[in-house]
Amino acid sequence: MKEKPENIYKRKGGSETKAGSTRTRRAIRILWTVFILFVVSFVILIVSIENGLVGYMPSLAELENPQSAISSDVYAADGVLLGRYYVTDRSNSKFSEISPNIINALIATEDVRFYEHAGIDPFATVAIPFYMIMHKKRGSSTITQQLAKNLFPRKSESLFTLPFMKLKEWVLAVKLERNLTKNEIITLYLNTVPYGDNVYGIRNASLTFYNKTPDKVSVDEAATLVGMLKGNTIYNPRSHPHKARDRRNVVLDQMRKGSYITQDEYNQFSSQETPLDYHKIDYHDGIAPYFRMVVEVAAKNALKDLKKPDGTPYDIYKDGLKIYTTLDTRMQRYAEEAMQEHLTTLQKTFLGQNGYKDGSIWNKGPNILNILNTSIKTSDRYQTFRNQDMTEEKALAAMHVPIKMRVFAWNKNKYLDTMMSPIDSIKYTKVFLQSGFLAMDPMTGEVKAWVGGIDHTFFQYDHVNINTKRQVGSTIKPLLYCFAVDNGFNPCDVVETTPQQFPTMAQPYDADHPVKYADHVPMKTALALSINNAALYILRQVGIDAFVDFAHKCGIVSRMDKYPSVALGVSDISLFEMLRAYSMFPSGGMNTQPFFLTKIEDKNGMLIKNFAPEQKEIINASTAYKMIKLMREVVDHGTGARLRFRYNITNDVAGKTGTTSNQADAWFIGYCPQLIAGAWVGCDDREFRFRSEALGQGAAAALPIWAFFMKRVYADKTLNIDPTRRFKQPDGFIDCDATDPTSAERSGLETGGKKDTSEPSEHGGVNTEEHE
């Protein structure tokens, strides 16, 4: 009997229903299994990431104290930031040192729920797929996630590794939130993010772009700085002002939406300009670049034997140190201005000489030709040509081809863009007069101004540094006279000016030929007029060996050959050493080494090292005051007299000029009761020099820098350099014959019976080319 069709249908339907139900349950079990496996795997992955099993995971200590390289700051005595030493230009601020305007701008723009989430913003994370579907680019990373990425950057990135890196940043963000406060996180973020022009950290950014600390930043300035975080190149207000302004207004609008500013404030700030006060401190720019280079070396030397608490050595480029110096930025500025004021004019005079004006100086003999050839073959450009496998002949040919270049010039910009061959550029720079200037407190040794050259961008060689030595000429004579006075000579005693016979010489040494003097003149007249034979006479009395030993005792560490010419300044000595030696005169006999570091602190303000001046008594106060009177004669009646009649320096000052053979070096070192300063002028290669003694002597080439500097110093009442202060005569001081005629009347110069009114030259003769 056949089964009814409807029964067959019912039986089949029931079986199919049962099978479908079974498949559904199996699918659900599989889904749950997959889900559970995914969750377990995800948890295992997170735990592995957190414990450093999948890539490097920083420890809790590293998170709390991230080791970002922090630049070290160098400060002047008046608190001005001189510069920084860094691998990365970064410095830190505390939360209390950051303006609320910056905090508000950052939160409104980068992470509106910053104070609500725990490192990861779930709303922003869930919204990512929807923005991807709508093809809208929107950042979902919180400030904490961005901080994690900044502190521990991705080393390599691919489609496979990116998810793991994002997970790692999530874990880091949660760990940061767990161990740091919100204020600490936002401070750390602002201290690590990059801004334009290779500047890191909000402090450096506000100082660089607005010349103010971050606590003083206004609303629109804060919006500009925060706006740069989206693209520190394209939104750099220095290089892209219009794009930076547009981005600033976007940030201001976000601040309006977040109720950090009102609609009226938004309208005001968005419609106005935000002017920059740009002060990027780099290797060459800024005040005292030569000084900063010296401080850099000195600081490294001072720290080389010291260790941080963790036992590692200090690194001035990464440890965020604070280096304090003695420099006074006002005096430094006056020194730089004085050098520029004088050399701008002097350089024109120098190049107006025969041989320089038409370039024929380069055909004046083998010495100059050797200078040129050596300069060519040691130049960077020639070396580059040779490294390109050029033959010497082809490289030299390429050096004659004119190209666009920027060279130094005494103009407003201190440079000139021109077409010039590399060889011509070498000739051009070689004939620039260089200079060094140093000023210090003679009582303490504190360096107040240090100008190592005419422009650090083009000429890095420091002419003040103790390792830079030039012949000192007659500036050595005060040390010789001092030694004589300290050993019984009286400034009013007469000394011989005739040629002097030394045991090692076949003929008497006549160092003043052809100028003639009376056979005897007062000692003070001999120094005032810088009579060479008189110096030789004194040297013969005191002994060459004894004088050289005395000079070394005064702080001259350079080699001084023990020959008669040592009394005339043939030794190569640095300006640094000479100021130390001269310091005993205004200080009452105390020899003080110039020093410029006062202390070094770590990034937390803890003292690492203190510095103090080195002082020792060389002569007594009576000898020191006698030398002051002798050297006062130099500026009253002698080779430095133009200080009085040309530059109107009427204050109580003393000093000495110096000129070397053929006018290759010009010197002047002078002092008042509170300050001592010295200037040197000359070309780096001694073959290039003034042809006229009238133009190249110390009184004409170096003394004016000192005069221009001191006039500015005396005019600035904030420096507390009293123009009326006089040198103090020590108690019980016994002067020599107070009724002695002046040096001008006692000089004994043979002038054919006529009264001489010309200015004495450096070598003791009369400058017949320039009557004053």
Short mmCIF file of C-alpha atoms in Angstrom, two decimals, residues 145-355:
data_model
loop_
_atom_site.label_atom_id
_atom_site.label_comp_id
_atom_site.label_asym_id
_atom_site.label_seq_id
_atom_site.Cartn_x
_atom_site.Cartn_y
_atom_site.Cartn_z
CA GLN A 145 48.99 57.28 21.62
CA GLN A 146 50.88 59.97 19.72
CA LEU A 147 53.21 60.35 22.72
CA ALA A 148 53.89 56.61 22.70
CA LYS A 149 54.75 56.84 19.01
CA ASN A 150 57.02 59.87 19.58
CA LEU A 151 58.87 58.29 22.50
CA PHE A 152 59.43 54.97 20.76
CA PRO A 153 59.22 55.61 17.00
CA ARG A 154 58.43 52.92 14.46
CA LYS A 155 61.68 51.60 13.05
CA SER A 156 60.18 49.93 9.98
CA GLU A 157 56.66 49.82 8.65
CA SER A 158 54.88 47.43 6.28
CA LEU A 159 51.38 46.12 5.68
CA PHE A 160 52.21 43.11 7.85
CA THR A 161 53.94 44.90 10.73
CA LEU A 162 51.63 47.94 10.94
CA PRO A 163 48.85 46.19 12.94
CA PHE A 164 51.41 44.95 15.47
CA MET A 165 52.90 48.44 15.78
CA LYS A 166 49.45 49.96 16.36
CA LEU A 167 48.74 47.36 19.05
CA LYS A 168 52.09 48.10 20.65
CA GLU A 169 51.26 51.82 20.70
CA TRP A 170 47.88 51.04 22.29
CA VAL A 171 49.59 49.03 25.02
CA LEU A 172 52.13 51.81 25.55
CA ALA A 173 49.35 54.39 25.74
CA VAL A 174 47.53 52.41 28.42
CA LYS A 175 50.76 51.93 30.38
CA LEU A 176 51.47 55.67 30.15
CA GLU A 177 47.99 56.50 31.41
CA ARG A 178 48.40 54.00 34.21
CA ASN A 179 51.68 55.46 35.45
CA LEU A 180 51.53 59.18 34.60
CA THR A 181 49.01 61.90 35.35
CA LYS A 182 47.18 63.64 32.54
CA ASN A 183 49.24 66.79 33.09
CA GLU A 184 52.46 64.79 32.95
CA ILE A 185 51.36 63.14 29.71
CA ILE A 186 50.48 66.39 27.97
CA THR A 187 53.71 68.01 29.19
CA LEU A 188 55.77 65.09 27.97
CA TYR A 189 53.97 65.24 24.63
CA LEU A 190 54.66 68.94 24.17
CA ASN A 191 58.31 68.41 25.10
CA THR A 192 58.86 65.71 22.47
CA VAL A 193 56.90 66.76 19.37
CA PRO A 194 58.83 68.25 16.42
CA TYR A 195 58.18 71.75 15.15
CA GLY A 196 59.61 73.40 12.06
CA ASP A 197 63.28 74.18 11.44
CA ASN A 198 64.58 71.15 13.38
CA VAL A 199 63.17 72.43 16.66
CA TYR A 200 61.76 70.00 19.23
CA GLY A 201 59.69 70.79 22.29
CA ILE A 202 57.33 73.63 23.09
CA ARG A 203 59.97 75.67 24.91
CA ASN A 204 62.36 75.76 21.97
CA ALA A 205 59.48 76.36 19.57
CA SER A 206 58.15 79.39 21.46
CA LEU A 207 61.67 80.78 21.90
CA THR A 208 62.52 80.24 18.25
CA PHE A 209 59.36 81.57 16.61
CA TYR A 210 58.25 84.19 19.16
CA ASN A 211 61.34 84.84 21.33
CA LYS A 212 59.39 84.15 24.50
CA THR A 213 59.05 81.34 26.99
CA PRO A 214 55.96 79.09 26.63
CA ASP A 215 54.19 80.59 29.64
CA LYS A 216 53.91 83.92 27.83
CA VAL A 217 52.46 82.65 24.52
CA SER A 218 49.22 84.33 23.40
CA VAL A 219 46.12 82.56 22.02
CA ASP A 220 46.92 83.14 18.34
CA GLU A 221 50.61 82.24 18.87
CA ALA A 222 49.54 79.04 20.63
CA ALA A 223 47.21 78.19 17.74
CA THR A 224 50.05 78.71 15.25
CA LEU A 225 52.44 76.48 17.20
CA VAL A 226 49.84 73.71 17.66
CA GLY A 227 48.86 74.06 14.01
CA MET A 228 52.40 73.10 13.02
CA LEU A 229 51.96 69.66 14.56
CA LYS A 230 49.86 68.58 11.58
CA GLY A 231 52.79 69.32 9.26
CA ASN A 232 55.82 71.11 10.68
CA THR A 233 57.17 71.96 7.22
CA ILE A 234 54.07 72.96 5.28
CA TYR A 235 52.61 74.91 8.23
CA ASN A 236 55.87 76.57 9.25
CA PRO A 237 54.98 80.28 9.73
CA ARG A 238 58.47 81.37 8.67
CA SER A 239 58.56 79.57 5.33
CA HIS A 240 54.81 79.25 4.58
CA PRO A 241 53.07 82.16 6.33
CA HIS A 242 49.78 81.92 4.40
CA LYS A 243 49.32 78.20 4.97
CA ALA A 244 50.32 78.63 8.59
CA ARG A 245 47.69 81.31 9.01
CA ASP A 246 44.99 79.10 7.50
CA ARG A 247 45.98 76.26 9.78
CA ARG A 248 46.06 78.64 12.76
CA ASN A 249 42.46 79.61 12.04
CA VAL A 250 41.42 75.95 11.94
CA VAL A 251 42.90 75.52 15.41
CA LEU A 252 41.18 78.70 16.61
CA ASP A 253 37.86 77.37 15.28
CA GLN A 254 38.38 74.13 17.22
CA MET A 255 39.07 76.20 20.32
CA ARG A 256 35.82 78.10 19.71
CA LYS A 257 33.88 74.85 19.34
CA GLY A 258 35.42 73.59 22.59
CA SER A 259 34.45 76.83 24.36
CA TYR A 260 38.06 77.72 25.08
CA ILE A 261 37.56 81.06 23.38
CA THR A 262 34.42 83.06 22.56
CA GLN A 263 33.07 83.87 19.13
CA ASP A 264 34.29 87.44 19.48
CA GLU A 265 37.77 86.26 20.42
CA TYR A 266 37.77 83.92 17.44
CA ASN A 267 36.77 86.77 15.13
CA GLN A 268 39.52 88.96 16.57
CA PHE A 269 42.37 86.42 16.44
CA SER A 270 41.45 84.88 13.09
CA SER A 271 41.36 88.26 11.34
CA GLN A 272 44.72 89.56 12.61
CA GLU A 273 48.31 88.71 11.80
CA THR A 274 50.48 86.80 14.25
CA PRO A 275 53.89 88.44 13.82
CA LEU A 276 56.99 86.33 14.28
CA ASP A 277 59.99 87.27 16.40
CA TYR A 278 62.22 84.61 14.92
CA HIS A 279 65.41 83.72 16.81
CA LYS A 280 66.79 80.40 15.65
CA ILE A 281 70.11 79.84 17.35
CA ASP A 282 72.50 77.84 15.24
CA TYR A 283 76.22 77.22 14.96
CA HIS A 284 77.09 80.55 13.34
CA ASP A 285 74.27 82.95 14.09
CA GLY A 286 73.44 84.77 17.27
CA ILE A 287 75.64 86.61 19.70
CA ALA A 288 79.18 85.46 20.60
CA PRO A 289 79.54 82.47 18.21
CA TYR A 290 83.31 82.20 18.77
CA PHE A 291 82.78 82.27 22.52
CA ARG A 292 80.17 79.53 22.32
CA MET A 293 82.63 77.29 20.52
CA VAL A 294 85.21 77.83 23.27
CA VAL A 295 82.61 77.13 25.97
CA GLU A 296 81.64 73.92 24.17
CA VAL A 297 85.20 72.57 24.38
CA ALA A 298 85.71 73.81 27.95
CA ALA A 299 82.46 72.26 29.18
CA LYS A 300 83.31 68.88 27.66
CA ASN A 301 86.76 68.97 29.24
CA ALA A 302 85.31 69.94 32.62
CA LEU A 303 82.89 67.00 32.56
CA LYS A 304 85.08 64.31 31.02
CA ASP A 305 86.05 62.77 34.38
CA LEU A 306 82.60 63.14 36.01
CA LYS A 307 79.77 60.60 35.91
CA LYS A 308 76.00 60.82 36.15
CA PRO A 309 74.24 59.06 39.05
CA ASP A 310 73.72 56.03 36.81
CA GLY A 311 77.47 55.80 36.19
CA THR A 312 77.41 56.96 32.57
CA PRO A 313 79.42 59.97 31.35
CA TYR A 314 77.82 63.35 30.76
CA ASP A 315 76.95 64.33 27.20
CA ILE A 316 76.47 68.05 26.58
CA TYR A 317 74.61 67.26 23.33
CA LYS A 318 71.95 65.01 24.91
CA ASP A 319 71.71 65.58 28.67
CA GLY A 320 69.95 68.95 28.80
CA LEU A 321 72.63 70.62 30.89
CA LYS A 322 72.57 74.28 31.90
CA ILE A 323 75.94 75.94 31.35
CA TYR A 324 76.41 79.35 32.97
CA THR A 325 79.10 81.78 31.80
CA THR A 326 80.56 85.15 32.77
CA LEU A 327 79.83 86.84 29.43
CA ASP A 328 77.95 90.14 29.50
CA THR A 329 75.79 90.38 26.38
CA ARG A 330 75.84 94.17 26.43
CA MET A 331 79.63 94.32 26.41
CA GLN A 332 79.72 91.54 23.85
CA ARG A 333 77.46 93.52 21.56
CA TYR A 334 79.57 96.65 22.04
CA ALA A 335 82.73 94.69 21.21
CA GLU A 336 81.23 93.25 18.03
CA GLU A 337 79.98 96.68 17.00
CA ALA A 338 83.36 98.31 17.73
CA MET A 339 85.18 95.77 15.59
CA GLN A 340 82.76 96.23 12.72
CA GLU A 341 82.84 100.03 12.96
CA HIS A 342 86.62 100.16 12.67
CA LEU A 343 87.33 97.32 10.24
CA THR A 344 84.67 98.40 7.76
CA THR A 345 86.76 101.50 7.12
CA LEU A 346 90.18 99.96 7.70
CA GLN A 347 89.54 97.20 5.15
CA LYS A 348 88.86 99.76 2.42
CA THR A 349 92.13 101.49 3.27
CA PHE A 350 93.96 98.17 3.26
CA LEU A 351 92.65 97.16 -0.17
CA GLY A 352 93.48 100.60 -1.52
CA GLN A 353 97.20 99.92 -1.20
CA ASN A 354 99.41 99.22 -4.17
CA GLY A 355 99.32 95.56 -5.04
#
